[in-house]
Short mmCIF file of C-alpha atoms and ligand atoms in Angstrom, two decimals:
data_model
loop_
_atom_site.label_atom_id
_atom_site.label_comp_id
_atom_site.label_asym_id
_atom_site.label_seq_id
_atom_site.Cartn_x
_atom_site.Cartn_y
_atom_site.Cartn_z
CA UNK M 25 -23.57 -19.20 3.24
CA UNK M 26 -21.48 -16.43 4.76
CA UNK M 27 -19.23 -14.11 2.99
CA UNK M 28 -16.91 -10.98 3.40
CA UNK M 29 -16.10 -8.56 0.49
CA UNK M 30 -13.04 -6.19 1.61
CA UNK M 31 -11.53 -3.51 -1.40
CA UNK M 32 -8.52 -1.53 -1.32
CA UNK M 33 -7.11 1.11 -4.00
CA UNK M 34 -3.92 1.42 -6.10
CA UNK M 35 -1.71 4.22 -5.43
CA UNK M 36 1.03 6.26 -7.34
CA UNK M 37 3.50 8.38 -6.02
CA UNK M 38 3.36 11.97 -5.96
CA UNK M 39 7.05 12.92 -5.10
CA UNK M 40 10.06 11.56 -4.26
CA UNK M 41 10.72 7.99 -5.92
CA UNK M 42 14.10 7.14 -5.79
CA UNK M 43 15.27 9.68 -3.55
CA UNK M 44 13.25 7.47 -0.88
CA UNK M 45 15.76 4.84 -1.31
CA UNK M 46 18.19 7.38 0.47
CA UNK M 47 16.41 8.43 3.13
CA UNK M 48 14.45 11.18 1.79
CA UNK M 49 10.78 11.52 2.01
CA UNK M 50 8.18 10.23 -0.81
CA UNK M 51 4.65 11.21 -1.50
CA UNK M 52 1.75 8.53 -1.99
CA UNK M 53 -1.63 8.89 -3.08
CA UNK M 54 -4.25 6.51 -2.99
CA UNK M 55 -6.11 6.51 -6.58
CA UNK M 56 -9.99 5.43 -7.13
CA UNK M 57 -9.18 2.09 -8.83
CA UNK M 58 -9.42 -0.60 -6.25
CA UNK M 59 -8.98 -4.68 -5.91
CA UNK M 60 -11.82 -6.12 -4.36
CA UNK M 61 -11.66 -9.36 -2.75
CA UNK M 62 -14.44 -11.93 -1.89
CA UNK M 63 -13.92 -15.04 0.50
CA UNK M 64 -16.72 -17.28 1.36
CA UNK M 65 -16.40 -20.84 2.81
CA UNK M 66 -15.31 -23.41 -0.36
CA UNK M 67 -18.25 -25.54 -1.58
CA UNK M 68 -16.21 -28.41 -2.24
CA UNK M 69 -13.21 -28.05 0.75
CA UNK M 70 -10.40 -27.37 -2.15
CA UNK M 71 -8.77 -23.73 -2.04
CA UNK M 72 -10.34 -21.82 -4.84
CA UNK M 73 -9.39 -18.42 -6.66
CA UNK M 74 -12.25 -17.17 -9.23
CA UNK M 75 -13.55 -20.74 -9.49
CA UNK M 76 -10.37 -22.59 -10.12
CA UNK M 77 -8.04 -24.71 -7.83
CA UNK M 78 -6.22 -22.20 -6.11
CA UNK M 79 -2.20 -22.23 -7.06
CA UNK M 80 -0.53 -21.17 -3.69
CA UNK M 81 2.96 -20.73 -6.02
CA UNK M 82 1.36 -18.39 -8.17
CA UNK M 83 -0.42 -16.67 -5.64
CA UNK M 84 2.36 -15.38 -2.95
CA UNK M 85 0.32 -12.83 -1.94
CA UNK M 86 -2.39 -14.91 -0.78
CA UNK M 87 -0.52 -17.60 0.45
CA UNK M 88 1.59 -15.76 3.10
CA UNK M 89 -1.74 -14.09 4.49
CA UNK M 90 -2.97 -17.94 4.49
CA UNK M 91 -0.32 -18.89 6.29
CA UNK M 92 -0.36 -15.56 9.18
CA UNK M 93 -4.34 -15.46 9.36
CA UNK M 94 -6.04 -18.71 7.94
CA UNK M 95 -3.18 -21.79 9.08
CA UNK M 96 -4.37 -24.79 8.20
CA UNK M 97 -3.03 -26.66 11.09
CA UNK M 98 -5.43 -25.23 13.16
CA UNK M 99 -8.32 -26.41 11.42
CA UNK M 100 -9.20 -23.03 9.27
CA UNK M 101 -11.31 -24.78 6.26
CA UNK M 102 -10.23 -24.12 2.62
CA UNK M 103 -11.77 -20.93 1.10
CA UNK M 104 -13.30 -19.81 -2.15
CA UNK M 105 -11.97 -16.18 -3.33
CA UNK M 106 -12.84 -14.38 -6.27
CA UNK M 107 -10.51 -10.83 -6.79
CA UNK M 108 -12.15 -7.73 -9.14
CA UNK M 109 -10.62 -4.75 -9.63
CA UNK M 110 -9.18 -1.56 -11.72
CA UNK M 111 -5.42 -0.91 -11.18
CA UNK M 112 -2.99 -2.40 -13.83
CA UNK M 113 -0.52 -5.40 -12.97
CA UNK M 114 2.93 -4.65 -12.45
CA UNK M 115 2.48 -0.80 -13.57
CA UNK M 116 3.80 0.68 -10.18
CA UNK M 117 0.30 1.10 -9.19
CA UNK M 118 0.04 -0.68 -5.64
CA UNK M 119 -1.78 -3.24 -7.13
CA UNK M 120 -0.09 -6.13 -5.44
CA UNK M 121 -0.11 -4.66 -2.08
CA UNK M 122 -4.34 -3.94 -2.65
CA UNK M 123 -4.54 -7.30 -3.09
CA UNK M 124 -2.96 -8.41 -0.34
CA UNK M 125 -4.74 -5.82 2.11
CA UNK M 126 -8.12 -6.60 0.97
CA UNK M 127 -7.12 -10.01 1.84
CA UNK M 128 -5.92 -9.45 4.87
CA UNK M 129 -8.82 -7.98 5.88
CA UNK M 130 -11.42 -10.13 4.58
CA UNK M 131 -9.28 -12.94 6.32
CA UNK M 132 -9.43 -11.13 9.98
CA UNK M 133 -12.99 -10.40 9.64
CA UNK M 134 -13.88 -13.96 8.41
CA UNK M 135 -12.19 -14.81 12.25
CA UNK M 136 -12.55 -12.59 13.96
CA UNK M 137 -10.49 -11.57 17.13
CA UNK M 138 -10.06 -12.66 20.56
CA UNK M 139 -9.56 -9.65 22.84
CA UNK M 140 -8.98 -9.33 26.83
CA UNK M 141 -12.05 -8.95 28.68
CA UNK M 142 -12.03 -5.89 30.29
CA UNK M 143 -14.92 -3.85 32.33
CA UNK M 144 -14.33 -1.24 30.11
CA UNK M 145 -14.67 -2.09 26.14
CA UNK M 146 -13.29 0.66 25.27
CA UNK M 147 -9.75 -0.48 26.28
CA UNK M 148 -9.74 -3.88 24.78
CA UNK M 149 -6.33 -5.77 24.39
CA UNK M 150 -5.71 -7.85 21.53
CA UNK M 151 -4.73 -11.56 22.27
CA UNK M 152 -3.92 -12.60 18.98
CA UNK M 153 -2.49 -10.01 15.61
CA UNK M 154 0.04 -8.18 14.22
CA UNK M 155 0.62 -4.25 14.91
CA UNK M 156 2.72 -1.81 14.85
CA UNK M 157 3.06 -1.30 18.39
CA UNK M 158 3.50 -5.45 19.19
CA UNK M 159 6.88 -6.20 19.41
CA UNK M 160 6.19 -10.40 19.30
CA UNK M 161 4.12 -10.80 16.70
CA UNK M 162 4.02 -14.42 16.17
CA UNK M 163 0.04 -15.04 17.14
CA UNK M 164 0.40 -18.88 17.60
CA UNK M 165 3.45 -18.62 20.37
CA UNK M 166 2.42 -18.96 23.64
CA UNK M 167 5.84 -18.56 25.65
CA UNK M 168 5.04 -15.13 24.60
CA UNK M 169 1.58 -14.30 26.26
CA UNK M 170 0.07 -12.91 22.93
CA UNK M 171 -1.96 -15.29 22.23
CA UNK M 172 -5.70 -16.70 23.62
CA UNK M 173 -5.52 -17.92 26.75
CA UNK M 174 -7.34 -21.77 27.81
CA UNK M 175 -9.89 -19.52 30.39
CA UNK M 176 -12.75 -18.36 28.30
CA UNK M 177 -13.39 -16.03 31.34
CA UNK M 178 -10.09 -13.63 30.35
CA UNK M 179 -11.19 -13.41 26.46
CA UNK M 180 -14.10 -12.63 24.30
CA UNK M 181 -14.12 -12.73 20.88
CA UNK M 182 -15.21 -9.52 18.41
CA UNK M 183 -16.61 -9.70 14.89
CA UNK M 184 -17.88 -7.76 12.49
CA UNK M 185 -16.24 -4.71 11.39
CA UNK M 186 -14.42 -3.86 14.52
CA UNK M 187 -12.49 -6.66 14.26
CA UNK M 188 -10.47 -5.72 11.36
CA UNK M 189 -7.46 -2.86 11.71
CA UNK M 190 -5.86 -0.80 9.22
CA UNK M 191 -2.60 -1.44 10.54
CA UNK M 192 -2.56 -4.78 10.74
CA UNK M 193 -3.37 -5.35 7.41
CA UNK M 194 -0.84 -2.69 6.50
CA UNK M 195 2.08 -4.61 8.18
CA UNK M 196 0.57 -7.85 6.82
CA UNK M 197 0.78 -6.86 3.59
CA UNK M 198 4.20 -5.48 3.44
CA UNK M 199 5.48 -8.64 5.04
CA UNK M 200 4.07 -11.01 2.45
CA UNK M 201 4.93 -8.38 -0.40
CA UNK M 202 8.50 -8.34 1.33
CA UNK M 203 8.49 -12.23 1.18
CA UNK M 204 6.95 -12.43 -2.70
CA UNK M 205 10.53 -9.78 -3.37
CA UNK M 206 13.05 -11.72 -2.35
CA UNK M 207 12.84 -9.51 1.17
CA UNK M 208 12.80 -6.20 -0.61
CA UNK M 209 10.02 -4.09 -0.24
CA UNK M 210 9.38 -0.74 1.37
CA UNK M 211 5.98 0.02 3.52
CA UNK M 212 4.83 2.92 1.17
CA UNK M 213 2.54 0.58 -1.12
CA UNK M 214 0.80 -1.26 1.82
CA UNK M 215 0.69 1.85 4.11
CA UNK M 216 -1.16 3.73 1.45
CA UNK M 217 -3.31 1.12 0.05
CA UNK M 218 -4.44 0.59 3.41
CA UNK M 219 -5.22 3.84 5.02
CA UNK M 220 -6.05 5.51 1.78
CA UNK M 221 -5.41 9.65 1.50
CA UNK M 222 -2.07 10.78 1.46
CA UNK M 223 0.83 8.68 2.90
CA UNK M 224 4.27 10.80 3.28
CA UNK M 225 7.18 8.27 4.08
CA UNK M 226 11.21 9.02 5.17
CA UNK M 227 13.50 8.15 7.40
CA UNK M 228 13.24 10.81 9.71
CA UNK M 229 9.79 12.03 11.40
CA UNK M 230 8.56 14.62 9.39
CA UNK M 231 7.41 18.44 10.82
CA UNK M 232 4.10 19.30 10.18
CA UNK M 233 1.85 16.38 9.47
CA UNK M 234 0.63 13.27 11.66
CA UNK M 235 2.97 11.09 12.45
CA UNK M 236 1.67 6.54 11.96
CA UNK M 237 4.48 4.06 12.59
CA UNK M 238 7.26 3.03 12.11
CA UNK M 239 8.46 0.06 9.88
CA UNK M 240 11.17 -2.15 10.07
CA UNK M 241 12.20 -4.74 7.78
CA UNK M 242 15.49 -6.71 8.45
CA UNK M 243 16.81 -7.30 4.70
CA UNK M 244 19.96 -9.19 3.39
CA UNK M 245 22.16 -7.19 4.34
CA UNK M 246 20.76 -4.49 6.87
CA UNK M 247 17.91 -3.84 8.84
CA UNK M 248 15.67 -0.72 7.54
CA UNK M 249 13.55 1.19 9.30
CA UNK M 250 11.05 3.67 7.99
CA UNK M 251 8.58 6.46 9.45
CA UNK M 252 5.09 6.83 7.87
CA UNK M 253 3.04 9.65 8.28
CA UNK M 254 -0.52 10.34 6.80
CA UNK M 255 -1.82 13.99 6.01
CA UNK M 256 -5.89 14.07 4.51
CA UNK M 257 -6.39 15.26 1.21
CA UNK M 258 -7.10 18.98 1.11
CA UNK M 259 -10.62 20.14 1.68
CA UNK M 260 -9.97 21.60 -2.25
CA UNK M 261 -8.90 18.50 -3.59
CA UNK M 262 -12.51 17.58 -5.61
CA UNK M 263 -10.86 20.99 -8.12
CA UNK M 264 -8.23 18.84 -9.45
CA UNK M 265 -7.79 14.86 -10.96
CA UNK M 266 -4.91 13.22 -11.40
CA UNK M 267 -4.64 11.35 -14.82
CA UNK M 268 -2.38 8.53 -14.95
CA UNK M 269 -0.87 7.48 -18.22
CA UNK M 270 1.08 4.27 -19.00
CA UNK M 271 3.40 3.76 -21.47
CA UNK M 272 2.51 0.21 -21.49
CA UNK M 273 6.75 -0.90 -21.15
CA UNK M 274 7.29 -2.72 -17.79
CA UNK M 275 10.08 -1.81 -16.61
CA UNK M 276 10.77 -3.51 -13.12
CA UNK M 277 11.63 -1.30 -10.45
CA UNK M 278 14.97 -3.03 -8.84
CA UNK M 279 16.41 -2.75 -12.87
CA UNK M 280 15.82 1.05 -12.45
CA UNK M 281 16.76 1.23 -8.42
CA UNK M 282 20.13 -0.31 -9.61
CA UNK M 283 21.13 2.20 -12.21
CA UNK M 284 20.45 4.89 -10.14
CA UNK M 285 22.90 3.27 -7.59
CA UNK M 286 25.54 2.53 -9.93
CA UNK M 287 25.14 6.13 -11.25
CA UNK M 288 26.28 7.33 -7.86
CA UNK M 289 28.81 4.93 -7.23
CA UNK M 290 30.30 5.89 -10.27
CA UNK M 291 30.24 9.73 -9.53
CA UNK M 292 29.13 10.13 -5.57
CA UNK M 293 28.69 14.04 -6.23
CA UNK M 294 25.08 13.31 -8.14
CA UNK M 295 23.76 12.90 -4.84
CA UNK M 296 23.39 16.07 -4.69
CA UNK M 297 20.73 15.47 -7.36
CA UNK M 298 19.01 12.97 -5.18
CA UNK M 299 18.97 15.39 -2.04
CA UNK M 300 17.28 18.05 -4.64
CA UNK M 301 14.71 15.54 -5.21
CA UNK M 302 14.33 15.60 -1.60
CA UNK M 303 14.22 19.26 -1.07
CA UNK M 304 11.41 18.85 -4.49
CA UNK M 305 9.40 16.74 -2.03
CA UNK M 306 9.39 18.68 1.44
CA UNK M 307 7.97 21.70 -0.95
CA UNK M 308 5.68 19.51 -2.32
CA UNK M 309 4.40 18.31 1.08
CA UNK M 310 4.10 21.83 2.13
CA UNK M 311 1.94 23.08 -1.37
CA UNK M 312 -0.40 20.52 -0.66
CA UNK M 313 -1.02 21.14 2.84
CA UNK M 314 -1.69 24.61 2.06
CA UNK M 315 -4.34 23.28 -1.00
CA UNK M 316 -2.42 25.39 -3.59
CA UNK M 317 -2.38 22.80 -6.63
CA UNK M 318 -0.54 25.48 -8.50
CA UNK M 319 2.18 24.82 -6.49
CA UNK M 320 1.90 21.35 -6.30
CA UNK M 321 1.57 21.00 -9.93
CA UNK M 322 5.12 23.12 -10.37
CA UNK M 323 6.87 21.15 -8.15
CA UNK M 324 5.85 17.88 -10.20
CA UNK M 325 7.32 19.45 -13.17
CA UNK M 326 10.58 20.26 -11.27
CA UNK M 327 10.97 16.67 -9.52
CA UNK M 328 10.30 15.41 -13.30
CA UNK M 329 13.35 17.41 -14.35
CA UNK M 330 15.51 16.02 -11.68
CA UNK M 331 14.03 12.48 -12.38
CA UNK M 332 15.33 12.78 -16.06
CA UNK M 333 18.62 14.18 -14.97
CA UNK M 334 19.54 11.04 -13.11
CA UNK M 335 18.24 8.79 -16.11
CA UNK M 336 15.19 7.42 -14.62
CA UNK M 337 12.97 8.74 -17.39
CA UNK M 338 12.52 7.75 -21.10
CA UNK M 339 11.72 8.40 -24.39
CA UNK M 340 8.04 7.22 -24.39
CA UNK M 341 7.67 8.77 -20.34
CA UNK M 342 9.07 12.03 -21.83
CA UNK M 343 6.40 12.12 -24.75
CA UNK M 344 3.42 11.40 -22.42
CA UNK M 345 4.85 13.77 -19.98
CA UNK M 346 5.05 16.73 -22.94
CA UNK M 347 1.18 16.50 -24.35
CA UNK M 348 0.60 16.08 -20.93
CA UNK M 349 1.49 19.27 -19.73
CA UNK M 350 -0.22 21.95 -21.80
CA UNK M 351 -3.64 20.72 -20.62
CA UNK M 352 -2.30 20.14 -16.64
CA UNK M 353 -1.04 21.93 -13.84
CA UNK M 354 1.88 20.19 -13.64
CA UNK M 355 3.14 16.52 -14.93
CA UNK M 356 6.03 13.57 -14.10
CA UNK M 357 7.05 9.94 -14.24
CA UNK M 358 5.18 7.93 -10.93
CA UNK M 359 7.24 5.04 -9.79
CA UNK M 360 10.45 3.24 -11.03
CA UNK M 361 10.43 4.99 -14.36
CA UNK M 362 12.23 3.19 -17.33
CA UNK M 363 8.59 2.58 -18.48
CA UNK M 364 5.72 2.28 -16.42
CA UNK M 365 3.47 5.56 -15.46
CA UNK M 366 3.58 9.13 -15.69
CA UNK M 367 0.80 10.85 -13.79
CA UNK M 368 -0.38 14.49 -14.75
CA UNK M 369 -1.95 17.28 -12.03
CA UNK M 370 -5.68 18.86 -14.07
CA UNK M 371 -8.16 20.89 -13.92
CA UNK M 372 -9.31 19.55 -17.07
CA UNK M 373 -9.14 15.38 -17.57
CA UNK M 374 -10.58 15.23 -20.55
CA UNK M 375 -8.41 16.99 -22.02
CA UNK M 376 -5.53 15.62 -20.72
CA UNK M 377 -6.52 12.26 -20.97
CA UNK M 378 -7.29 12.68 -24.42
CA UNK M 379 -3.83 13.80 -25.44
CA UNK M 380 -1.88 10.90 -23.72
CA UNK M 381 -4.34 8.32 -25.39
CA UNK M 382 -3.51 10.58 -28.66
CA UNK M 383 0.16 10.04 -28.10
CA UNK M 384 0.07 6.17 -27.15
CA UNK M 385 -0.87 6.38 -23.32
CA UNK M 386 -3.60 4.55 -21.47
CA UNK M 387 -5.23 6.36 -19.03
CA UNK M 388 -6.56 6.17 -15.90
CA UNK M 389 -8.99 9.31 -14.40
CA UNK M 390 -8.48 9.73 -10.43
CA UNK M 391 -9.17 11.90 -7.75
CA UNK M 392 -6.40 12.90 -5.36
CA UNK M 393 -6.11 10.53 -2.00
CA UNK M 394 -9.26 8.37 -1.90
CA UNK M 395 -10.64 6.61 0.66
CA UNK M 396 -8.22 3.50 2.41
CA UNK M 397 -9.55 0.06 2.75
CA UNK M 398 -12.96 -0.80 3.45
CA UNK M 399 -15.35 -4.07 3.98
CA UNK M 400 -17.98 -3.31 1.86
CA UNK M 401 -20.49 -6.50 2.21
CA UNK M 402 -20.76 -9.17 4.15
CA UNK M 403 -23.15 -11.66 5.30
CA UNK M 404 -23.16 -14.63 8.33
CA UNK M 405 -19.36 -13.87 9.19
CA UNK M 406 -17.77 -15.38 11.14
CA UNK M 407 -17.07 -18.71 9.42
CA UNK M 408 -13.41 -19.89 11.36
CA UNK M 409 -12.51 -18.72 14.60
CA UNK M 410 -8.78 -19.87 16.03
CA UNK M 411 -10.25 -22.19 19.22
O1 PMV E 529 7.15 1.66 -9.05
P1 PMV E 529 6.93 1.50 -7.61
O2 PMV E 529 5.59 1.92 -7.15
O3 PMV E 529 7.35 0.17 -7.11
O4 PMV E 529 7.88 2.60 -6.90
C1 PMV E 529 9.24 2.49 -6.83
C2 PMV E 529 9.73 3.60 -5.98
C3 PMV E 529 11.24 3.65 -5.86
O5 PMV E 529 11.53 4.78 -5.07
C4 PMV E 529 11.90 3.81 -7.21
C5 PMV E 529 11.79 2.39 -5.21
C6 PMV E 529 11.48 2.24 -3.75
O6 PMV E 529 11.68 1.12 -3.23
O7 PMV E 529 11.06 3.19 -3.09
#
């Protein structure tokens, strides 16, 4: 029997949280703890998820890539999945948006892809998917051309590997993480749980490192639109581990996105605090293009500060942050705050794990940017192919 095993990793952010949310740019790493994702045909034609009946309501994720890559109405048979992995629920971690781009991709190669037929392969045109760069990206319309056409002398189809694309799970996944939010989500998770590395993301095109995509979501009550950009880890990275420590308090991230905008309706000069943070993250960009972790570790410390000053921070985030820091080059809150994650710069994880698991934390050992998503086994693929 055929199947497809596709991982992605978690991610936390680096920089700028919160300041994002006004424009400014925000850091993203991806971290060495990854969701894995198996499909393989079901042995009894009922959805499955690790061996049980599959609950489409409890499973958003899965069931808005169903419904983009795998529809039904077509004919695409029910599927078995089984999902491993290392990053923490609902901890800020990405883990939601691995999921669903591990999925995505194990769907797409599990289908494959028709393609134009050209002379040269080299320049082959999708006929079905979602990118970046395709405007329509309904695959099942025909009134709009991107689609398969009836002459199986303008198409071929591609398997394997080559089939699958980094940003079309990307935009996949933010769509069905958008959709599992009540339309609220921004691209950074899927972006960097995706391509892996380091994934810098504002609203303006940033100087100085390689320029993606841009995002757009229409929301409620205005349409967003976001630029991502990607810079690789430095070639000094394997001196230094990030340690992640949670406080174990969930603390959901539109609770803490709230406060900070009532803080600033209330008093509209703090956003001068927010365009600090942003300032804190264009220096931060810069130290770690240039490798020096010294620097990078400072500027941690400093966006921490500001973090704290407009009440994003707590008690228990504060006391992870503090034995943290003796042992680490530099040390903040990752994420929404309130709760959740701090994440600590070393030279020396041992040591700092140690002294977060001392004070309460549990901790998580990473390197800085691993690798994006990958398909790491598969066997007899393809097993559905859109006719
Ligand atoms: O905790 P996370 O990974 O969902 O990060 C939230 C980051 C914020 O800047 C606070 C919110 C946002 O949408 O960017």
């Amino acid at each position: 029997m055929g199947f497809v095993t596709a991982s992605a990793p978690g991610k936390c952010i680096l920089f700028g949280e919160h300041a994002v949310v006004y424009g400014h740019p925000a850091v993203a790493v991806a971290i060495d703890q990854r969701i894995s994702v198996k499909i393989q045909p079901s042995p009894n034609n009922l959805w499955l998820l690790d061996g049980s009946s599959l609950n489409m309501n409890r499973n958003p994720h899965i069931k808005g890539l169903i419904e983009k890559l795998w529809p039904e109405q077509f004919g695409a048979p029910p599927l078995s999945i089984h999902i491993e992995g290392n990053i923490p629920r609902a901890s800020g971690l990405g883990s939601s948006a691995a999921l669903s781009v591990a999925t995505a991709a194990a769907l797409r190669m599990a289908r494959g892809r028709w393609v134009s037929k050209t002379d040269d392969t080299q320049q082959q045109h999708w006929l079905e998917g979602f990118g970046s760069t395709i405007t329509k990206s309904e695959p099942y319309d025909n009134s709009h051309g991107f689609f398969a056409p009836e002459s199986p002398a303008e198409r071929y189809h591609i398997t394997g590997k080559s089939s699958v694309d980094y940003d079309e799970c990307a935009i996949l996944a933010h769509s069905v993480e958008a959709a599992a939010q009540q339309g609220i989500a921004s691209p950074m998770d899927s972006s960097t749980c995706s391509r892996g590395g380091i994934v810098i993301i504002s609203d303006v095109i940033e100087q100085g490192i390689d320029y993606l995509y841009q995002r757009t979501l229409a929301m409620k009550d205005a349409t967003r639109h976001w630029h991502i950009h990607e810079m690789a880890p430095p070639t000094n990275s394997d001196e230094v581990y990030l340690v992640i420590g949670s406080t174990g308090i969930h603390a959901p991230t539109g609770k803490q996105v709230a406060k900070v905008a009532d803080m600033l309706q209330q008093d509209p000069s703090r956003m001068k605090e927010i365009d600090t943070i942003g300032q804190i993250a264009r220096r931060g960009i810069k130290a770690l293009r240039e490798g020096d972790f010294a620097a990078v570790g400072r500027t941690m410390t400093e966006n921490q500060l500001m973090l704290s000053s407009i009440g994003v921070s707590s008690p228990e985030l504060d006391n992870l942050i503090r034995v943290a820091s003796p042992s680490s080059l530099g040390a903040k809150l990752t994420g929404a705050g309130g709760g959740g994650c701090m994440v600590a710069l070393t030279r020396n994880p041992k040591e700092t794990s140690n002294a977060i698991e001392l004070a309460g934390g549990r901790t998580l050992i990473s390197r800085l940017g691993s690798s994006g998503l990958s398909i790491d086994e598969s066997q007899n693929t393809t097993f559905w192919t859109k006719p």
